[in-house]
Tab-separated table of C-alpha atoms and ligand atoms in Angstrom:
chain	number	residue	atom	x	y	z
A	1	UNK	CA	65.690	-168.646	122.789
A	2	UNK	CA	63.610	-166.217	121.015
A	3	UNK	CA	64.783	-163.680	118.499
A	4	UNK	CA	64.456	-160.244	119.234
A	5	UNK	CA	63.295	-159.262	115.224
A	6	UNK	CA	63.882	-155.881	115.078
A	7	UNK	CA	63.030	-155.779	111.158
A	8	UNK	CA	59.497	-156.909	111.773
A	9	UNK	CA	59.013	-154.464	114.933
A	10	UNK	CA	60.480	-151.339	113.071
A	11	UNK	CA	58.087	-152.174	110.497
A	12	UNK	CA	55.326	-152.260	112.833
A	13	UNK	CA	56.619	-149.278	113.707
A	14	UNK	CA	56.565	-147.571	110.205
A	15	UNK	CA	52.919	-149.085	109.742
A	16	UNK	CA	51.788	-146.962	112.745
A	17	UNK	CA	53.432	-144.030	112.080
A	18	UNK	CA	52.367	-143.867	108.071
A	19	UNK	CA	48.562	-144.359	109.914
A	20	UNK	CA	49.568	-141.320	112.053
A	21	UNK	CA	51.060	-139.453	108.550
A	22	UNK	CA	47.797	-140.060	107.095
A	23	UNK	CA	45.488	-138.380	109.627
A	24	UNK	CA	47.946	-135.834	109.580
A	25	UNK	CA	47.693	-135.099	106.148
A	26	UNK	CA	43.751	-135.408	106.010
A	27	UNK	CA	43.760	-132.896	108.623
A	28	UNK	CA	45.835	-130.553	106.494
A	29	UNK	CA	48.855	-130.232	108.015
A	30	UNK	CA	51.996	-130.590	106.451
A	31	UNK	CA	54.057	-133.691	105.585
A	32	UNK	CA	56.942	-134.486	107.668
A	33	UNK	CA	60.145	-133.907	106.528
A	34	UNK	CA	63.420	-135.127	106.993
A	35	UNK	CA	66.395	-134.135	105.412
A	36	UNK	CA	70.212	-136.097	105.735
A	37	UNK	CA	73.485	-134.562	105.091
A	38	UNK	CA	76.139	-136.818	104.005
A	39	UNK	CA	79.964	-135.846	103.518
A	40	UNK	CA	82.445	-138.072	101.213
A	41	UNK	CA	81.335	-141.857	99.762
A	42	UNK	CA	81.971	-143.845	102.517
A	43	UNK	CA	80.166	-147.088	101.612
A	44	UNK	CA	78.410	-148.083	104.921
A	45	UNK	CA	77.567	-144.621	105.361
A	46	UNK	CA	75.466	-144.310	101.865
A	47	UNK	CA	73.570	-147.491	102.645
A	48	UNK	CA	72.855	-146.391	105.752
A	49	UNK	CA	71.382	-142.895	104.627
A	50	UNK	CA	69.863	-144.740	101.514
A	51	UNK	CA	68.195	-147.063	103.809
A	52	UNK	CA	66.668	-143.602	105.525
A	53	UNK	CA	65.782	-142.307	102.435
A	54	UNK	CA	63.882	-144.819	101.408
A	55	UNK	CA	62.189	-145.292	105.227
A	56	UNK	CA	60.708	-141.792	104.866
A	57	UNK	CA	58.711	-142.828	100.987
A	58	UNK	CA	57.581	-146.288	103.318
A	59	UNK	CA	55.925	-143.972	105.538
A	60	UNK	CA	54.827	-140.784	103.335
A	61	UNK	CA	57.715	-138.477	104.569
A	62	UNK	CA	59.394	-136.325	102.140
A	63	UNK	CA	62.985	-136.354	101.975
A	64	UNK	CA	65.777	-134.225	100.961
A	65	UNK	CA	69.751	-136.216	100.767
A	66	UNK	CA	72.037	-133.322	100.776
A	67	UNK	CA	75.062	-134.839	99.127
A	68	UNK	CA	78.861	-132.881	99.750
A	69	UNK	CA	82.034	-134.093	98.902
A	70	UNK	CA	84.551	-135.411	100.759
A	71	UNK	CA	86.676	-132.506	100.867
A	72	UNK	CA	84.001	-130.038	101.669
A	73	UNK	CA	85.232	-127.442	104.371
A	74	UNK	CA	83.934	-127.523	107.678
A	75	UNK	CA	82.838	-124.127	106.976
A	76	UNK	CA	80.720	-125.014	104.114
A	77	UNK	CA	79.120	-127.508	105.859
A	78	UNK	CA	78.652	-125.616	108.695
A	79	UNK	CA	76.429	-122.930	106.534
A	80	UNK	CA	74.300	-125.930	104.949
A	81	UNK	CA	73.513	-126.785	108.593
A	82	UNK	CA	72.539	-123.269	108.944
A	83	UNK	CA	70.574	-123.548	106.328
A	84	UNK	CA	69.037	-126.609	107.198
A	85	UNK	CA	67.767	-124.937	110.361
A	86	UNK	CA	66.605	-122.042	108.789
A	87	UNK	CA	64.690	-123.821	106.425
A	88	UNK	CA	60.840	-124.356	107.516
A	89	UNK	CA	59.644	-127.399	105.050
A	90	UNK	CA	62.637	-129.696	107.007
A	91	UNK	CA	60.940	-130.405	110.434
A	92	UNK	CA	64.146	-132.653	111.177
A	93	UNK	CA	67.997	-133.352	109.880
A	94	UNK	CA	71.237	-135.686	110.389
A	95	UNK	CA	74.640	-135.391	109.523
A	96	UNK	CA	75.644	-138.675	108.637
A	97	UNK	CA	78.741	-140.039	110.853
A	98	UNK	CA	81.451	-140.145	110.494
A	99	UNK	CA	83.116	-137.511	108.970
A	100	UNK	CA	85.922	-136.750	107.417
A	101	UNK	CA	88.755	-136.025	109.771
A	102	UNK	CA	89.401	-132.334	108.942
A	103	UNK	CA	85.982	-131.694	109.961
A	104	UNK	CA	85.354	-130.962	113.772
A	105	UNK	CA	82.430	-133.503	114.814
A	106	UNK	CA	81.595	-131.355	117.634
A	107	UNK	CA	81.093	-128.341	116.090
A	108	UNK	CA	78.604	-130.078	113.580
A	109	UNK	CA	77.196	-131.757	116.657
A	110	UNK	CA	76.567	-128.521	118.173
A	111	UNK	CA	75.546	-126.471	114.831
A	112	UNK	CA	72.215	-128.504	114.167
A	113	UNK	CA	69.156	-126.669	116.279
A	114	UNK	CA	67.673	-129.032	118.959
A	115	UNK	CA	64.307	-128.733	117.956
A	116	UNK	CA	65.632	-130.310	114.951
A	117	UNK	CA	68.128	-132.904	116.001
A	118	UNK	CA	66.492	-135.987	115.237
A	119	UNK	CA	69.663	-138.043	115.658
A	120	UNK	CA	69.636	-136.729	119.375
A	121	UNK	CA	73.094	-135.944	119.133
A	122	UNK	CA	72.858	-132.101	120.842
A	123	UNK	CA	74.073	-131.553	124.313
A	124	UNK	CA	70.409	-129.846	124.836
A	125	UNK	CA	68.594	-133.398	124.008
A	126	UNK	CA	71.344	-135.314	125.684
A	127	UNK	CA	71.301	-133.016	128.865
A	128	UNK	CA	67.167	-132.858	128.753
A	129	UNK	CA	67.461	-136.910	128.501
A	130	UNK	CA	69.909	-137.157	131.929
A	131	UNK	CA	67.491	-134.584	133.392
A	132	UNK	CA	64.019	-137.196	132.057
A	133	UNK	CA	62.964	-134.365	129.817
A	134	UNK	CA	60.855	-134.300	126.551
A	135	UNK	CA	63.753	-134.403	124.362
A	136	UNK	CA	65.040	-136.495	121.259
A	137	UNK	CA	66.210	-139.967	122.283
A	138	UNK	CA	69.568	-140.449	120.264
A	139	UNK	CA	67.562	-143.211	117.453
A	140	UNK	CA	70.281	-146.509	118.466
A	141	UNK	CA	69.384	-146.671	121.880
A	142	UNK	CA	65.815	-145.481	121.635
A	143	UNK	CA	65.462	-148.446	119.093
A	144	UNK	CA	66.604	-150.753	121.285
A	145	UNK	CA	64.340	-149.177	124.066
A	146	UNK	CA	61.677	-149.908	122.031
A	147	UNK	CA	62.980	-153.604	120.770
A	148	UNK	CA	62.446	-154.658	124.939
A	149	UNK	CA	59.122	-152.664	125.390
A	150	UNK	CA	57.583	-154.143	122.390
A	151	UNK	CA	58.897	-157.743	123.558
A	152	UNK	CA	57.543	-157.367	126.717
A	153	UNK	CA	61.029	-157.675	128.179
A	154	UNK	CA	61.119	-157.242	132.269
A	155	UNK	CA	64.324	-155.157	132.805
A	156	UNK	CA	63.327	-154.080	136.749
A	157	UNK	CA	66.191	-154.569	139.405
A	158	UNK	CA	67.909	-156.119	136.241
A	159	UNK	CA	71.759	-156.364	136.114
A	160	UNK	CA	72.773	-154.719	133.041
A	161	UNK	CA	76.011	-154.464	131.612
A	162	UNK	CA	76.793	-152.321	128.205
A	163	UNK	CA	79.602	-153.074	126.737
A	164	UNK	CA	81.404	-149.494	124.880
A	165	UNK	CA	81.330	-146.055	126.155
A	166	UNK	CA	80.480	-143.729	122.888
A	167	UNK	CA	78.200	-141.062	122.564
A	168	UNK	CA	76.167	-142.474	119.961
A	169	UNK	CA	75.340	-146.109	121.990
A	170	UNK	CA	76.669	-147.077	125.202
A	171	UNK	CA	77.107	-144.130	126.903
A	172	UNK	CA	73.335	-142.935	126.385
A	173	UNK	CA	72.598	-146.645	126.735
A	174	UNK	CA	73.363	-146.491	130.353
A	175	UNK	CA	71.452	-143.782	130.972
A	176	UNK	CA	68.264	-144.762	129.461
A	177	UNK	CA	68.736	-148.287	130.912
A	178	UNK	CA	68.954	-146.824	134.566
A	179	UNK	CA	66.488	-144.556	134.456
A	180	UNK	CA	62.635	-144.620	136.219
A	181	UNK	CA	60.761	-146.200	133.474
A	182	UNK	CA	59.073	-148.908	132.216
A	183	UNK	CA	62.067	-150.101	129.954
A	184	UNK	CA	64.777	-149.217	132.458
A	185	UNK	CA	65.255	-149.090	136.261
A	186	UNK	CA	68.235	-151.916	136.176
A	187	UNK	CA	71.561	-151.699	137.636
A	188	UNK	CA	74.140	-150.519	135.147
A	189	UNK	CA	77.499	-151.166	134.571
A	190	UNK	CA	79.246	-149.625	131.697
A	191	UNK	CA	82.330	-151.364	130.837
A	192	UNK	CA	84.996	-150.279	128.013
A	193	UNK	CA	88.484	-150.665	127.141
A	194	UNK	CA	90.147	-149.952	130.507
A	195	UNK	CA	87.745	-152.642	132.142
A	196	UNK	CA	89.814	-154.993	134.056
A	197	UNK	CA	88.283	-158.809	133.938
A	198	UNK	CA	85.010	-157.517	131.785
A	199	UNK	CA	83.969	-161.543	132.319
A	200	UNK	CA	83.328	-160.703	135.761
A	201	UNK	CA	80.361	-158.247	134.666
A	202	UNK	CA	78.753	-159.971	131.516
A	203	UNK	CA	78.763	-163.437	133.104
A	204	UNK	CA	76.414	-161.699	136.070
A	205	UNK	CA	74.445	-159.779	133.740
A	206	UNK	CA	70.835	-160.260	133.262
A	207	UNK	CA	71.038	-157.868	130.034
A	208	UNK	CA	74.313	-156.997	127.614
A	209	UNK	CA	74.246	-154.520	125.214
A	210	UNK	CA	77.715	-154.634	123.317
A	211	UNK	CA	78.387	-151.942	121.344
A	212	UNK	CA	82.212	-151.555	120.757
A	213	UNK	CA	82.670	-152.487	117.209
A	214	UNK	CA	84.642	-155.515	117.302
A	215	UNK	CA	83.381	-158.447	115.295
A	216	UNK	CA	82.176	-161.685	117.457
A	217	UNK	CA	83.888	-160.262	120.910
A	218	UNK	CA	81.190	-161.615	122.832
A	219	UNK	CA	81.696	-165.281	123.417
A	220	UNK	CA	79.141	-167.928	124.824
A	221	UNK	CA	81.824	-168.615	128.037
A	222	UNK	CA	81.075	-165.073	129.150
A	223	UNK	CA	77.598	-164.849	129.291
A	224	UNK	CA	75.126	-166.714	132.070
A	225	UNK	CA	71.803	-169.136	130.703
A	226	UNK	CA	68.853	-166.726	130.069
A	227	UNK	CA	70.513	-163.845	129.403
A	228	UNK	CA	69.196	-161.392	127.076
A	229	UNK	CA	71.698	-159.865	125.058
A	230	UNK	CA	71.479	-157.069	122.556
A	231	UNK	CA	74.254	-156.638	119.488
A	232	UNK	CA	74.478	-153.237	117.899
A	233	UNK	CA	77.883	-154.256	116.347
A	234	UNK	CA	77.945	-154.233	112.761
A	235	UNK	CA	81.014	-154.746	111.062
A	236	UNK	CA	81.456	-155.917	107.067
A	237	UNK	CA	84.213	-158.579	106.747
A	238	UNK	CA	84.889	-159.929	102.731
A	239	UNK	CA	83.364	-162.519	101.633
A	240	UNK	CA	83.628	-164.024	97.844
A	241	UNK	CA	81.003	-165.829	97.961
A	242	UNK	CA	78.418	-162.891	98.599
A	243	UNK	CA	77.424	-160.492	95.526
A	244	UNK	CA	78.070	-157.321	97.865
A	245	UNK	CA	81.756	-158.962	98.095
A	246	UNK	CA	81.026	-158.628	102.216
A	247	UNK	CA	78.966	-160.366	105.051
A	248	UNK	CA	77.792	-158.691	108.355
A	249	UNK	CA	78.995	-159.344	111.643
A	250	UNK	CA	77.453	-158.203	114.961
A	251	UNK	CA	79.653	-158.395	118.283
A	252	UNK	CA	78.474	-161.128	119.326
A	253	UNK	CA	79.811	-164.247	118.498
A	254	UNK	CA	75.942	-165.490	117.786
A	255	UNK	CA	75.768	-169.160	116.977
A	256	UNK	CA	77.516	-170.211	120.298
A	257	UNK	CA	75.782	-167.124	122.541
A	258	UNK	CA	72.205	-167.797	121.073
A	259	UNK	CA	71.363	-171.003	122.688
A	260	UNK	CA	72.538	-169.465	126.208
A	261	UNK	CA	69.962	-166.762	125.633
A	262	UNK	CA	66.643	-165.750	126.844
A	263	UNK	CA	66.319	-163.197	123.967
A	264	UNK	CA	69.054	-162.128	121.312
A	265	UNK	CA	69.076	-159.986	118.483
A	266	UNK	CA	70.334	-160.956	114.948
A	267	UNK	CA	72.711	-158.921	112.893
A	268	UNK	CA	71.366	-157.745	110.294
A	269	UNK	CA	67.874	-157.954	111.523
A	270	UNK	CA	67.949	-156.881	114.716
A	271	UNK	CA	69.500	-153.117	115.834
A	272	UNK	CA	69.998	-151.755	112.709
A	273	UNK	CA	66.456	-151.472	111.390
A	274	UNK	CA	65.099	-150.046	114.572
A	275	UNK	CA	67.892	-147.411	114.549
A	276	UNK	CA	66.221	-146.474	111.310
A	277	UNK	CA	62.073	-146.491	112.906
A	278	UNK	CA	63.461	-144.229	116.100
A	279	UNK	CA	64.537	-142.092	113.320
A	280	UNK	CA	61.113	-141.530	111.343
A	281	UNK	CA	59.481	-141.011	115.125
A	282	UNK	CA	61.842	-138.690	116.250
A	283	UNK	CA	60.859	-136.748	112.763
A	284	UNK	CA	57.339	-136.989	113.451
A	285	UNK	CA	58.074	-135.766	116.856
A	286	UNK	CA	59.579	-132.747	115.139
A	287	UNK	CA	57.106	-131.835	113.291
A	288	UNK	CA	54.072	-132.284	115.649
A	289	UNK	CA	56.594	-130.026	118.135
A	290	UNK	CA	56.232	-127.242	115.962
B	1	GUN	N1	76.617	-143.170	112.102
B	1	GUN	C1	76.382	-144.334	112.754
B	1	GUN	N2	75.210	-144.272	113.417
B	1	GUN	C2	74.683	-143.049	113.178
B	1	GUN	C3	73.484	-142.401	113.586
B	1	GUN	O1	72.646	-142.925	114.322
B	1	GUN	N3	73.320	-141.142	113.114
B	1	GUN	C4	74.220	-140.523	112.315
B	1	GUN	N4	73.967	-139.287	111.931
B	1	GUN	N5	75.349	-141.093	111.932
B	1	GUN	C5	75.568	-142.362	112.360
């Protein structure tokens, strides 16, 4: 079994592209520049952002964390997104999910201008990704594109089963894992609540990306020797014992599934971090767009 260590590839990652901010910068042009909205103090949600934040010093990015509180009006947020895209020193921006619930996440969604949609979260970047355009790859499953490719991992004629339908992951997931390209060209099954006898899939799967959210769901009698499996869950359960008063669990139920594997990746240290590398490309992307 070997670990798929996403912390050490995303900063391989962030090495390469603070080479490429260098050169940039020697050559005069400007520094990239990402900026991250974030509504309300939801806890995972400001480590998260912090965690971007402090990705962009790593590589020589400037930042800008646009803070709002939690009972900000979709209205007001929708004119910071405005100005967000009207603003030329940002090359790239998020809104930080999720949001409250009296704010419409589709109308944010579709407020932030593609060219500078780093998250990939427009209908123009998801549409020009379906259609194998240059676009921005939503930054979960473009890490985990990236997590294979750099591992060398052969997913050709590969049985591939993702496990959760959303936006963010699985759905895009399936697309990217389909597709005509060097990470890709499997067979894809997406699977989700309404699945009848999901064993049936994983335990025939070559590749499982679970991404639904529920702590340990995937168990080591559902999966096949070799497999390669990929956990985006990340769920904080209390623990005492722990100064943060929680621990982190992925999907996958890991200490039983591991030794079945091929290749797995940890939680924390495996997803998450990449999430954050596909991120700073996509905002170096944005700005060498321009
Ligand atoms: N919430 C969970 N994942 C993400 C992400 O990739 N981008 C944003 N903006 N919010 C998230």
């Amino acid at each position: 079994m070997i670990l798929l260590d996403g912390k050490k590839t995303s900063n391989d990652i962030k090495d390469e592209i603070t080479i490429k901010v260098a050169e940039l910068k020697k050559k005069g042009r400007k520094t990239p520049h990402l900026a991250a909205i974030i509504v309300g103090a939801n806890g995972a949600s400001i480590t998260y952002v912090n965690a971007k934040v402090k990705a962009c010093e790593k590589v020589g990015f400037e930042s800008t964390l646009v803070q709002l509180p939690e009972d900000v009006s979709e209205a007001e947020l929708l004119s910071k997104i405005d100005e967000l895209n009207n603003d030329d020193r940002i090359d790239g921006f998020i809104v930080q999910l999720p949001l409250p619930k009296h704010i419409d996440e589709h109308k944010v969604t579709l407020a932030v201008s593609p060219e500078k949609d780093v998250d990939g979260f427009h209908p123009e970047n998801l549409g020009r990704m379906v259609l194998d355009l240059p676009c921005f790859l939503p930054a979960t499953p473009y890490g985990i594109v990236q997590l294979l490719d750099r591992y060398d991992i052969e997913t050709s004629g590969k049985d591939c089963v993702v496990i959760g339908r959303s936006h963010i992951v699985g759905s895009p997931m399936s697309i990217l894992m389909a597709r005509n390209n060097k990470v890709g060209n499997c067979t894809v099954t997406l699977t989700h609540s309404r699945t009848k006898n999901l064993i049936d899939y994983t335990k025939k799967a070559d590749i499982i990306i679970v991404a639904l959210g529920k702590a340990e769901f995937l168990t080591a009698d559902m999966v096949k020797e070799g497999v390669v499996v990929v956990d985006v869950g990340i769920t904080r359960v209390k623990d005492a014992s722990r100064k943060s008063g929680f621990r982190l669990l992925g999907d996958v139920k890991f200490d039983e599934v591991a030794p079945k594997c091929s290749y797995i990746t940890p939680v924390p240290g495996g997803v998450g971090p990449m999430t954050i590398a596909s991120l700073m490309m996509n905002t170096l992307q944005a700005m060498d767009m321009k």
